[in-house]
PDB file of C-alpha atoms and ligand atoms in Angstrom:
ATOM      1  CA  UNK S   4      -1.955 -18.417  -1.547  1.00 75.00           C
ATOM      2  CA  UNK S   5      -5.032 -16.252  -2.347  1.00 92.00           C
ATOM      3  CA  UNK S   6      -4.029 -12.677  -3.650  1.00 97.00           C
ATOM      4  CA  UNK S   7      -4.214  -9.131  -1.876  1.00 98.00           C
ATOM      5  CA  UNK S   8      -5.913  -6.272  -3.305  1.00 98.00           C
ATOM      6  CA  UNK S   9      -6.030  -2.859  -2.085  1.00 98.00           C
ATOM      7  CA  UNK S  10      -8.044  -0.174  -2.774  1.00 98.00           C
ATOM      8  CA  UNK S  11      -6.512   3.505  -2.438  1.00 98.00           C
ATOM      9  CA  UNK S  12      -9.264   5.737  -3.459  1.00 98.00           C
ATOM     10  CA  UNK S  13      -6.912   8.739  -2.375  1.00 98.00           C
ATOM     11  CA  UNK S  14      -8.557  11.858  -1.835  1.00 98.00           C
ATOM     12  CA  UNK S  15     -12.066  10.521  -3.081  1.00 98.00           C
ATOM     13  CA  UNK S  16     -15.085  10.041  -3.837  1.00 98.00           C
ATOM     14  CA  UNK S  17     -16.255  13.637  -3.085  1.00 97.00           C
ATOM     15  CA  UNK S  18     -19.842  12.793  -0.636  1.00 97.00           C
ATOM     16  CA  UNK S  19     -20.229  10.425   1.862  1.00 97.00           C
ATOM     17  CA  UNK S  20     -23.395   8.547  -0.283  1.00 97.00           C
ATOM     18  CA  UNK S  21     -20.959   7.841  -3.222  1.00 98.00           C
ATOM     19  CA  UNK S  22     -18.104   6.428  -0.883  1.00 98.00           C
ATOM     20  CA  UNK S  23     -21.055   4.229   0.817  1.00 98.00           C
ATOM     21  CA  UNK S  24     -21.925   3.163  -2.283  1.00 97.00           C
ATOM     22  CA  UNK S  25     -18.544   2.283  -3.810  1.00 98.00           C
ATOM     23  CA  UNK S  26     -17.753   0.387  -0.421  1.00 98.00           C
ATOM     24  CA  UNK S  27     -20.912  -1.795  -0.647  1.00 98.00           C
ATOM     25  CA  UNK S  28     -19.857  -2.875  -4.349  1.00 97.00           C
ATOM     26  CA  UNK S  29     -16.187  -3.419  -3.370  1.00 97.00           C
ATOM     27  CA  UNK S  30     -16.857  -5.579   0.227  1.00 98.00           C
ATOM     28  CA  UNK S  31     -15.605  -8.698  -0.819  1.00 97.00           C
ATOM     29  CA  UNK S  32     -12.924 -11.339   0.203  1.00 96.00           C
ATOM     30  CA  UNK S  33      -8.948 -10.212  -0.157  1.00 97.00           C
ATOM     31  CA  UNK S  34      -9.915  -6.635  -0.560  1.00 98.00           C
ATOM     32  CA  UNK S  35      -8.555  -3.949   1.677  1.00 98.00           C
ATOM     33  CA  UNK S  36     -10.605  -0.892   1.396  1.00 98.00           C
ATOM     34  CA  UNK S  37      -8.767   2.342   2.368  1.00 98.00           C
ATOM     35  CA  UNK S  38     -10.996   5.802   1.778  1.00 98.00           C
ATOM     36  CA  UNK S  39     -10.405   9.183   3.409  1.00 98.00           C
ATOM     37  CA  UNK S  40     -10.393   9.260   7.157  1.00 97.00           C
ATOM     38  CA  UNK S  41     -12.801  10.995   7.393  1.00 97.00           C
ATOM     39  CA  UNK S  42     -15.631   8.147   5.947  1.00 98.00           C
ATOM     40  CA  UNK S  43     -14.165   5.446   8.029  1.00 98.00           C
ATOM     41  CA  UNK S  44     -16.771   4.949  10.990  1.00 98.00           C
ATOM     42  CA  UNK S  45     -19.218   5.183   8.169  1.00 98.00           C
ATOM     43  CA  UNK S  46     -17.528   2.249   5.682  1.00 98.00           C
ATOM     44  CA  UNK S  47     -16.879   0.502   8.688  1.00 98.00           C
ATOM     45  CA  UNK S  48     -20.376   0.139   9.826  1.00 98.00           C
ATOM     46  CA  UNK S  49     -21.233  -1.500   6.314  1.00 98.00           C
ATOM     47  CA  UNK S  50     -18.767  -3.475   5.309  1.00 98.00           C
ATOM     48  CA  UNK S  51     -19.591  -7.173   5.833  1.00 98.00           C
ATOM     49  CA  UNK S  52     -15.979  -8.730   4.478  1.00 98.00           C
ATOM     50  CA  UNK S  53     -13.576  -6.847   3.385  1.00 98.00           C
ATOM     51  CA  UNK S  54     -10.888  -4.761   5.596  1.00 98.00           C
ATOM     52  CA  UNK S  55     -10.722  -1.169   5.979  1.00 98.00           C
ATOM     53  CA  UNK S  56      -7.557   1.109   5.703  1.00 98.00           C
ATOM     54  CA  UNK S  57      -6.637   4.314   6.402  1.00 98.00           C
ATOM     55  CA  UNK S  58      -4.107   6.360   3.907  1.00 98.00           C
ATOM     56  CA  UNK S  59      -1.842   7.884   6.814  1.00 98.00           C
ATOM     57  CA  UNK S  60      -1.255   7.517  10.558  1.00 98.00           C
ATOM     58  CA  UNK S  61       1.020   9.772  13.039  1.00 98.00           C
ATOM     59  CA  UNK S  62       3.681   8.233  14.911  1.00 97.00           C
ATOM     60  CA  UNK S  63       3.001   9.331  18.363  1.00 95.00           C
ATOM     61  CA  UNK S  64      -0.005   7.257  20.225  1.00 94.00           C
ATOM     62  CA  UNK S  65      -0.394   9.164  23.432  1.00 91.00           C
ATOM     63  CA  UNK S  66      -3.721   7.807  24.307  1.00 88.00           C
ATOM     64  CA  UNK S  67      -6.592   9.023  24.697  1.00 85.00           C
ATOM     65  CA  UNK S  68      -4.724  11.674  22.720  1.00 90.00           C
ATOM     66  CA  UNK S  69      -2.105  14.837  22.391  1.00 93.00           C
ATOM     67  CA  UNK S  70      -1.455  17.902  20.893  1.00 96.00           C
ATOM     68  CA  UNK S  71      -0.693  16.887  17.275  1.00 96.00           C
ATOM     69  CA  UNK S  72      -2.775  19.579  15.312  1.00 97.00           C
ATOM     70  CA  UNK S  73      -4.605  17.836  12.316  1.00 96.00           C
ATOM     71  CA  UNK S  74      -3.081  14.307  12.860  1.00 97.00           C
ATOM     72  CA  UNK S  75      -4.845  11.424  13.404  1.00 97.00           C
ATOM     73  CA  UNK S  76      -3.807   8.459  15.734  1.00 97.00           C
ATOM     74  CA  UNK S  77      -3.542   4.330  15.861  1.00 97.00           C
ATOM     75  CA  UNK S  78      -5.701   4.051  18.389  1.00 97.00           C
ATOM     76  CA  UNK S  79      -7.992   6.093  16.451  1.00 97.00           C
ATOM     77  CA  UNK S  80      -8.137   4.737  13.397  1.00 98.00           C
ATOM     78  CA  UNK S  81      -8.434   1.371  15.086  1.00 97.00           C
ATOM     79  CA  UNK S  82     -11.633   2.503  17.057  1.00 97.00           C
ATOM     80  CA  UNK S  83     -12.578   3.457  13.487  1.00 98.00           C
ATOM     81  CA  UNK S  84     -12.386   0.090  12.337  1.00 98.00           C
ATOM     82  CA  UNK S  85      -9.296   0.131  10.205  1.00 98.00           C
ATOM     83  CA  UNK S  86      -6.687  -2.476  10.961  1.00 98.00           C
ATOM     84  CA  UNK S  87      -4.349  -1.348   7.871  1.00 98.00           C
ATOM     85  CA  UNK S  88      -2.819   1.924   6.613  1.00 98.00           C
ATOM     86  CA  UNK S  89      -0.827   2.750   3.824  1.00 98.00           C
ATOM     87  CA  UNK S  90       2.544   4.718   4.172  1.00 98.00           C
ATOM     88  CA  UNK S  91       5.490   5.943   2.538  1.00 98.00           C
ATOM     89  CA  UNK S  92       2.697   6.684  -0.887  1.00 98.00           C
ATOM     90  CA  UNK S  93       4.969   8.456  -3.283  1.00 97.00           C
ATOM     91  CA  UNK S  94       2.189  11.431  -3.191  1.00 96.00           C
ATOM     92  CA  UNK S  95       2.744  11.796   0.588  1.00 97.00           C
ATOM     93  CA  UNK S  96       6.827  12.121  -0.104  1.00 96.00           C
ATOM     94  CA  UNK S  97       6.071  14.343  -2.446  1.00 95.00           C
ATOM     95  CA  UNK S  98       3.123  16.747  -1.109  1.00 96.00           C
ATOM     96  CA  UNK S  99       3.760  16.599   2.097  1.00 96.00           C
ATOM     97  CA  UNK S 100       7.610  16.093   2.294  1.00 97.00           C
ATOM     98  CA  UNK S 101       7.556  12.882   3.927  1.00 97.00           C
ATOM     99  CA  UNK S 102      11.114  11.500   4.360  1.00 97.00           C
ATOM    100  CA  UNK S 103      12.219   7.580   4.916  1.00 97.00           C
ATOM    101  CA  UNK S 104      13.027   8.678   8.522  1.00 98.00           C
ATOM    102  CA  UNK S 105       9.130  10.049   9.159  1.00 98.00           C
ATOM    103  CA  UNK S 106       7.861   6.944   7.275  1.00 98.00           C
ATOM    104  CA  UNK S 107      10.012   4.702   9.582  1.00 98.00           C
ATOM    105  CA  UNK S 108       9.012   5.949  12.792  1.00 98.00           C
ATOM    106  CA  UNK S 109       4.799   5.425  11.515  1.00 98.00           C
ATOM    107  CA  UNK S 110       5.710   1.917  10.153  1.00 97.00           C
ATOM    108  CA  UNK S 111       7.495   1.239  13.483  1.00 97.00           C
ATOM    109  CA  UNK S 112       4.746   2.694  15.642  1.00 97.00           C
ATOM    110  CA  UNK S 113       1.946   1.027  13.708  1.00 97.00           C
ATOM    111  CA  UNK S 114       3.488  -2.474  13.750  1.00 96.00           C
ATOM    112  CA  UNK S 115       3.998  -1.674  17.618  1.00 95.00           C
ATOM    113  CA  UNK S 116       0.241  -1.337  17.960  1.00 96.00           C
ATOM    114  CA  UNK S 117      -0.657  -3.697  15.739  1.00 95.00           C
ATOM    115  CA  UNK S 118      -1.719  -2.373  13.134  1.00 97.00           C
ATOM    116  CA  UNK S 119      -1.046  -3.531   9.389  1.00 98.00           C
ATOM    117  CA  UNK S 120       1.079  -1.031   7.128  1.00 98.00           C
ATOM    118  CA  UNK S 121       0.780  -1.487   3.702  1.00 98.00           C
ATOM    119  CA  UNK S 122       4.682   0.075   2.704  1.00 98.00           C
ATOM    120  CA  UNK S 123       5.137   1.764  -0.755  1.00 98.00           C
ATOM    121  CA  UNK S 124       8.456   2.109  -2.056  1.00 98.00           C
ATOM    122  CA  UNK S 125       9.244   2.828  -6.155  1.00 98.00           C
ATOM    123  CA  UNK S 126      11.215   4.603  -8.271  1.00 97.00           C
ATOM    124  CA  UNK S 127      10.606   8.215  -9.889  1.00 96.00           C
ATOM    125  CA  UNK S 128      11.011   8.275 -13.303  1.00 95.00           C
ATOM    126  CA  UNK S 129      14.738  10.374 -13.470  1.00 95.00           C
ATOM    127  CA  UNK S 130      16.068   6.919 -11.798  1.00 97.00           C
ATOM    128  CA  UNK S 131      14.259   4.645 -14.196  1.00 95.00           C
ATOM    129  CA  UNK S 132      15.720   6.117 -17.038  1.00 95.00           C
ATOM    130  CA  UNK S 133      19.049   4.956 -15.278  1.00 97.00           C
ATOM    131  CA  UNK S 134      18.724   1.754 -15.947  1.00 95.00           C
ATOM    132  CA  UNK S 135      17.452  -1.639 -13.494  1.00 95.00           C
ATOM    133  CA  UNK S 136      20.811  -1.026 -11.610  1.00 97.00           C
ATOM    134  CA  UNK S 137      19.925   2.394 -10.675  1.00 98.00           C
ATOM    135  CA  UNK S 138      16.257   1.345  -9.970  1.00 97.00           C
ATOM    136  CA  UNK S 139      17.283  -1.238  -7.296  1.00 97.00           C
ATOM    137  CA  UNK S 140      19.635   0.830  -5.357  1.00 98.00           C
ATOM    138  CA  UNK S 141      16.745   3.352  -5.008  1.00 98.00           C
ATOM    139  CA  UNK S 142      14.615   0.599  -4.059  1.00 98.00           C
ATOM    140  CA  UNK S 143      16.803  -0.723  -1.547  1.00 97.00           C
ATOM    141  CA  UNK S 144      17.809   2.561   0.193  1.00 97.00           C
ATOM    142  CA  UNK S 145      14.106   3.384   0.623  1.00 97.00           C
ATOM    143  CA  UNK S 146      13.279   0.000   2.435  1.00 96.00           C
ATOM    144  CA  UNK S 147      16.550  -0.233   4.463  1.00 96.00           C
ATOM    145  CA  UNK S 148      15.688   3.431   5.832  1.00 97.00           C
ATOM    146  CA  UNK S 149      12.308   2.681   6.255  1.00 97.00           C
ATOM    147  CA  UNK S 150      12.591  -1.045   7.765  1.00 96.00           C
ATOM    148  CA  UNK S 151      15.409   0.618  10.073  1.00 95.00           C
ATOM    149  CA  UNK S 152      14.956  -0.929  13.566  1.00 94.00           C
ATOM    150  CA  UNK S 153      12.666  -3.426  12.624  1.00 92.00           C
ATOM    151  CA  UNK S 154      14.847  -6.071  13.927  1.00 86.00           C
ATOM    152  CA  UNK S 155      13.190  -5.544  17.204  1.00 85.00           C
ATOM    153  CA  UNK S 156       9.705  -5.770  15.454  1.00 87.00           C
ATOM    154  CA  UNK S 157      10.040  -9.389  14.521  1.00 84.00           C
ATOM    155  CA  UNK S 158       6.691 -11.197  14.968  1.00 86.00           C
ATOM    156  CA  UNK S 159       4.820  -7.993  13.655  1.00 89.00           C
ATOM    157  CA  UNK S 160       6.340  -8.551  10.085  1.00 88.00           C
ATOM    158  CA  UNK S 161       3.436 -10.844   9.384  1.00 91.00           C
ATOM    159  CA  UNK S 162       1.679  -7.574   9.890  1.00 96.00           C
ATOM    160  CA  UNK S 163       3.626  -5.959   6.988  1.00 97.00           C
ATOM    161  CA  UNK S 164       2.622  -5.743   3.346  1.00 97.00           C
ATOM    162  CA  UNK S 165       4.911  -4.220   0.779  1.00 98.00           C
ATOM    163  CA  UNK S 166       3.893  -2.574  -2.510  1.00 98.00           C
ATOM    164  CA  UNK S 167       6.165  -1.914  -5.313  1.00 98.00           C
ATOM    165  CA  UNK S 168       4.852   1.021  -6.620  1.00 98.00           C
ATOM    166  CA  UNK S 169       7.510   2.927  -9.271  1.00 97.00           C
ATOM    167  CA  UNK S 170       6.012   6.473  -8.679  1.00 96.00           C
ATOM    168  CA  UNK S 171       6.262   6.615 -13.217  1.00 96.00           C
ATOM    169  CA  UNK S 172       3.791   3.744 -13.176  1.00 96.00           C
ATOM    170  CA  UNK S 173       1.193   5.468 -11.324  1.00 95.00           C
ATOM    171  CA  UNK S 174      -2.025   6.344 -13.246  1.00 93.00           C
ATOM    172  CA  UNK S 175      -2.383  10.328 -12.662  1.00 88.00           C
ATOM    173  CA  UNK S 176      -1.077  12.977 -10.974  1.00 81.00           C
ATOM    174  CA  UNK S 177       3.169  12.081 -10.736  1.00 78.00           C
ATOM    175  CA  UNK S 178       2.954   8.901 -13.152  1.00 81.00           C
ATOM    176  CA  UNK S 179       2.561   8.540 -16.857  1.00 83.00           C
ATOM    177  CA  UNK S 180      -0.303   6.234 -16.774  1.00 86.00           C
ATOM    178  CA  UNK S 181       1.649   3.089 -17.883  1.00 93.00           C
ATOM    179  CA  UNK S 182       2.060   0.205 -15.513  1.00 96.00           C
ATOM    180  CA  UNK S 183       5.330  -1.434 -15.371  1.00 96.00           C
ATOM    181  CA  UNK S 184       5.445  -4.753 -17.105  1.00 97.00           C
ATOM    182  CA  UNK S 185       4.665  -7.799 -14.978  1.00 98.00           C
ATOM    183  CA  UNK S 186       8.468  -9.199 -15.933  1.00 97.00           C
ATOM    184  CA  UNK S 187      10.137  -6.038 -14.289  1.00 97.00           C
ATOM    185  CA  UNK S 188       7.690  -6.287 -11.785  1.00 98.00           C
ATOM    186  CA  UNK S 189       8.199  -9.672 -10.724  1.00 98.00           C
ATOM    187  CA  UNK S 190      11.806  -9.055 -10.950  1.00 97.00           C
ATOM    188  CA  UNK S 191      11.605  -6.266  -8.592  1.00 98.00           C
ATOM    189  CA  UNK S 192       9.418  -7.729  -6.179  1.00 98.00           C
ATOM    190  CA  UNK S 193      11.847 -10.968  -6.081  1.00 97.00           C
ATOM    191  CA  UNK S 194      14.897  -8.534  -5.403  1.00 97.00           C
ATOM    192  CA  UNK S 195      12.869  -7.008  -2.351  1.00 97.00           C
ATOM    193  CA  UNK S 196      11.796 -10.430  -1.159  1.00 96.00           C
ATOM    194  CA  UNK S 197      15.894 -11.473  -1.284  1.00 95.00           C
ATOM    195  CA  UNK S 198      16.750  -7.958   0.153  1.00 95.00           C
ATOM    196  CA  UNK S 199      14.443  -9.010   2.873  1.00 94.00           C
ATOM    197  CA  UNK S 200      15.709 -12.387   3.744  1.00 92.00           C
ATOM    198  CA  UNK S 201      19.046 -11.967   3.560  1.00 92.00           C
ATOM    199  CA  UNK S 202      19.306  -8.481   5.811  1.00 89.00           C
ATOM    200  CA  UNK S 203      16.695  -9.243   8.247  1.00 88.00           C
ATOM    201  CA  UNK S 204      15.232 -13.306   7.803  1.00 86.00           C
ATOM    202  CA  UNK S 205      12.075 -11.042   7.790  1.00 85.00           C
ATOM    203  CA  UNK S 206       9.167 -12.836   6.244  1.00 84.00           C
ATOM    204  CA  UNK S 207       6.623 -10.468   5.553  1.00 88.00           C
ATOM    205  CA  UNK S 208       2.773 -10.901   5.020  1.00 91.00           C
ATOM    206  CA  UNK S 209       2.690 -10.325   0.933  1.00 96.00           C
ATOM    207  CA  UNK S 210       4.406  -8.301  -1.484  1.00 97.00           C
ATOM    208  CA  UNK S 211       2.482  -6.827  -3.873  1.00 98.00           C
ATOM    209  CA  UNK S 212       2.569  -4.774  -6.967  1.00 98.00           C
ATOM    210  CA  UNK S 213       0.821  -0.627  -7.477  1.00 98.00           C
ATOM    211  CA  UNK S 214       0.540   1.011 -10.645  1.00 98.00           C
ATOM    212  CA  UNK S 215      -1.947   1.549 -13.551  1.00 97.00           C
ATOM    213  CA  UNK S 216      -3.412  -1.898 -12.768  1.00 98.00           C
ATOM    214  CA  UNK S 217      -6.856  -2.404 -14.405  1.00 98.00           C
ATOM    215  CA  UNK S 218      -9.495  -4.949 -14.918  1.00 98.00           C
ATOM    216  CA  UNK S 219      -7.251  -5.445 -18.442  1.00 98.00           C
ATOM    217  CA  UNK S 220      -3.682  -6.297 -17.315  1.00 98.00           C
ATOM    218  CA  UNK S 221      -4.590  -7.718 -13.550  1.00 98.00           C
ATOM    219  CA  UNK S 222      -4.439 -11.326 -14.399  1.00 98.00           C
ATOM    220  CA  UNK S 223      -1.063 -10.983 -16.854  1.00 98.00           C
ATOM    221  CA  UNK S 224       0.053  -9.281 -13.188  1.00 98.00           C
ATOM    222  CA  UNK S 225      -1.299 -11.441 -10.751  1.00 98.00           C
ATOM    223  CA  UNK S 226      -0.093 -14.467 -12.685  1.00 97.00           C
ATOM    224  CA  UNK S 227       3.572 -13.988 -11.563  1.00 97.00           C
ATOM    225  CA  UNK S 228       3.354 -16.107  -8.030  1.00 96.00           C
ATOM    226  CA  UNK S 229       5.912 -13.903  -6.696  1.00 96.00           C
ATOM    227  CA  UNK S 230       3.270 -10.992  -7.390  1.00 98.00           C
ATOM    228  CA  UNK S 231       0.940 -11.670  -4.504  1.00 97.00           C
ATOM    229  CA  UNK S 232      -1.808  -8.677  -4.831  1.00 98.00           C
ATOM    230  CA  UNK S 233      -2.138  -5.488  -6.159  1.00 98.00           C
ATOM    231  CA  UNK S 234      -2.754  -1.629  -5.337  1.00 98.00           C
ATOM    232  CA  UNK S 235      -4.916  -0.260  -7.167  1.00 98.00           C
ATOM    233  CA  UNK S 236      -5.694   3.494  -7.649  1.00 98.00           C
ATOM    234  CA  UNK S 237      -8.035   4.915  -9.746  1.00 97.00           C
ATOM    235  CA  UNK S 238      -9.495   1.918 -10.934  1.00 98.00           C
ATOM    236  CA  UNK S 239     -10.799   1.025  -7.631  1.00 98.00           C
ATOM    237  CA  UNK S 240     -12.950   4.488  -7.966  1.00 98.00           C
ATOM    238  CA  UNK S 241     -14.872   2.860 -10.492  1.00 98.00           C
ATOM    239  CA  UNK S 242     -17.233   0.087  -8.809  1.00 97.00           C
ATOM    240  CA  UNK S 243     -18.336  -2.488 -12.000  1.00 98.00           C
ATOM    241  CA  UNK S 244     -14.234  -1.539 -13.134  1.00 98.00           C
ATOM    242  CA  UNK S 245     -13.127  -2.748  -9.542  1.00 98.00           C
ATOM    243  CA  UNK S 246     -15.431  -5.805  -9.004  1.00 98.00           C
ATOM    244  CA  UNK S 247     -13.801  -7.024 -12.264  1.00 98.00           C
ATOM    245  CA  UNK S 248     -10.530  -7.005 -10.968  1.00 98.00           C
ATOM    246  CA  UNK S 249     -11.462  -8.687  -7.697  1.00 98.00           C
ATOM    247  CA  UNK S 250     -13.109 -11.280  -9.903  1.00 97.00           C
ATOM    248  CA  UNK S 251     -10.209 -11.776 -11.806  1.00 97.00           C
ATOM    249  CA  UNK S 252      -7.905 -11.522  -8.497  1.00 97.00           C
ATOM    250  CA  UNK S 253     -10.238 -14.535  -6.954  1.00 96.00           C
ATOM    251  CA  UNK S 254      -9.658 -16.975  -9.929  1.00 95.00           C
ATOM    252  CA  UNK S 255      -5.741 -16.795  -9.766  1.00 95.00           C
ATOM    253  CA  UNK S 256      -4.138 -18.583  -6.817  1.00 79.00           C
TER     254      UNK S 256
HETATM  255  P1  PGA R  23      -3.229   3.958  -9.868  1.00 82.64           P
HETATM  256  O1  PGA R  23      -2.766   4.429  -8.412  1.00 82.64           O
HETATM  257  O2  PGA R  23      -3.758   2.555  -9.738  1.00 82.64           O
HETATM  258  O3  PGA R  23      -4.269   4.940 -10.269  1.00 82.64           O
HETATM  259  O4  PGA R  23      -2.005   4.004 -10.734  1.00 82.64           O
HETATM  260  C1  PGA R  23      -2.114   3.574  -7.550  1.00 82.64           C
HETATM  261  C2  PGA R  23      -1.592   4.340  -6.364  1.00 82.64           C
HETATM  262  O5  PGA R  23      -1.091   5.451  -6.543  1.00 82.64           O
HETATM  263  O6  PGA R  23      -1.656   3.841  -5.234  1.00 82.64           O
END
């Protein structure tokens, strides 16, 4: 199966011209390409292959729309052109305070209206130091809570992609900069796929790996089957830096 990889430029690039020109460099097959809102209609109307995302959605879709000051809707960001969004990112929980509960009422909402949520759960660093143990119960309270109800949500799962993220792995801002190795990884992802099967028979589109991945340790990644894609931060903010990976990406099934 051909691997995922997602672009989250975050809250970047800082003109319209440079996001343009980042998209054009980035459009290729398996990529997911999730700017800002607020360049979407623009992306969109350049982008030949790959898919857009947004970074966040609100839950409620009153349409055509409500009194939700500064939120943005499904049906919006699907006139926009996005079919995917990312949620639960550990900056969001951490910013803006967004809980399991808040995340599980967007995931449930966007799988309702078809869109396709790209779901971030990780550990912070305190619980890492704990040991794998630790890690895993963290990892498995934040997807039960988040997956809550999804029983009813059955057929959508194909719409649902799941990163491992562990928040320490993260490039800047709340992470040291080192990305996990692709053993732990691969370990982790297997216990979510498991955690998966055996509380909900939920097959889900991919799961995938986020943190620190660059054009030098993508293929060591990627190489794990269980590992099918990657999120990728600040990397994907530098065009010939992300067309490696996706190059690299392409070559491993
Ligand atoms: P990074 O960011 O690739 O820069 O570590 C990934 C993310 O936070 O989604």
């Amino acid at each position: 199966m051909s691997k995922l990889i997602i672009a989250n430029w975050k809250m970047n690039p800082s003109s319209e011209s440079e996001a343009i020109r980042l998209a054009k460099a980035s459009d290729a097959k398996g990529v997911v390409i999730c700017p800002p809102s607020i360049f979407l209609n623009q992306i969109h109307s350049i982008l030949k292959i790959a898919d857009l995302g947004a970074q966040d959605v609100f839950w409620e879709n009153p349409i055509p729309g409500g009194a939700f000051t500064g939120e943005v809707s499904i049906s919006m960001l699907k006139k926009s052109g996005a079919s995917h969004v990312i949620l639960g990112h550990s900056e969001r929980r951490r910013y803006l305070n967004e809980t399991d509960e808040i995340i599980n009422k967007k995931l449930l909402s966007a799988l309702a209206f078809e869109l396709k949520v790209i779901l971030c759960i990780g550990e912070p660093i305190s619980i890492k130091k704990e040991g794998i143990l630790a890690a895993k119960n963290f990892v498995k309270k934040q997807l039960l809570k988040s997956l809550a109800g999804i029983e009813n949500l059955k057929t959508q799962a194909k719409n649902l992609i799941l990163t491992y993220e562990p928040v320490w792995a993260i490039s800047a801002g709340l992470g040291t900069g080192h990305a996990d190795t692709p053993e732990n990884a691969a370990a982790m992802i297997n216990y979510i796929k498991e955690l998966l099967v055996t509380r909900y028979s939920l097959s889900v589109n991919k799961v995938i790996y986020g943190g620190s991945v660059t054009s030098a340790n993508v293929a060591r990644i990627l190489e794990y089957k269980e590992i099918e894609g990657a999120l990728v931060g600040s990397a994907s903010l530098k065009a010939e830096e992300f067309k490696k990976i996706i190059k690299i990406s392409s070559q491993i099934q």
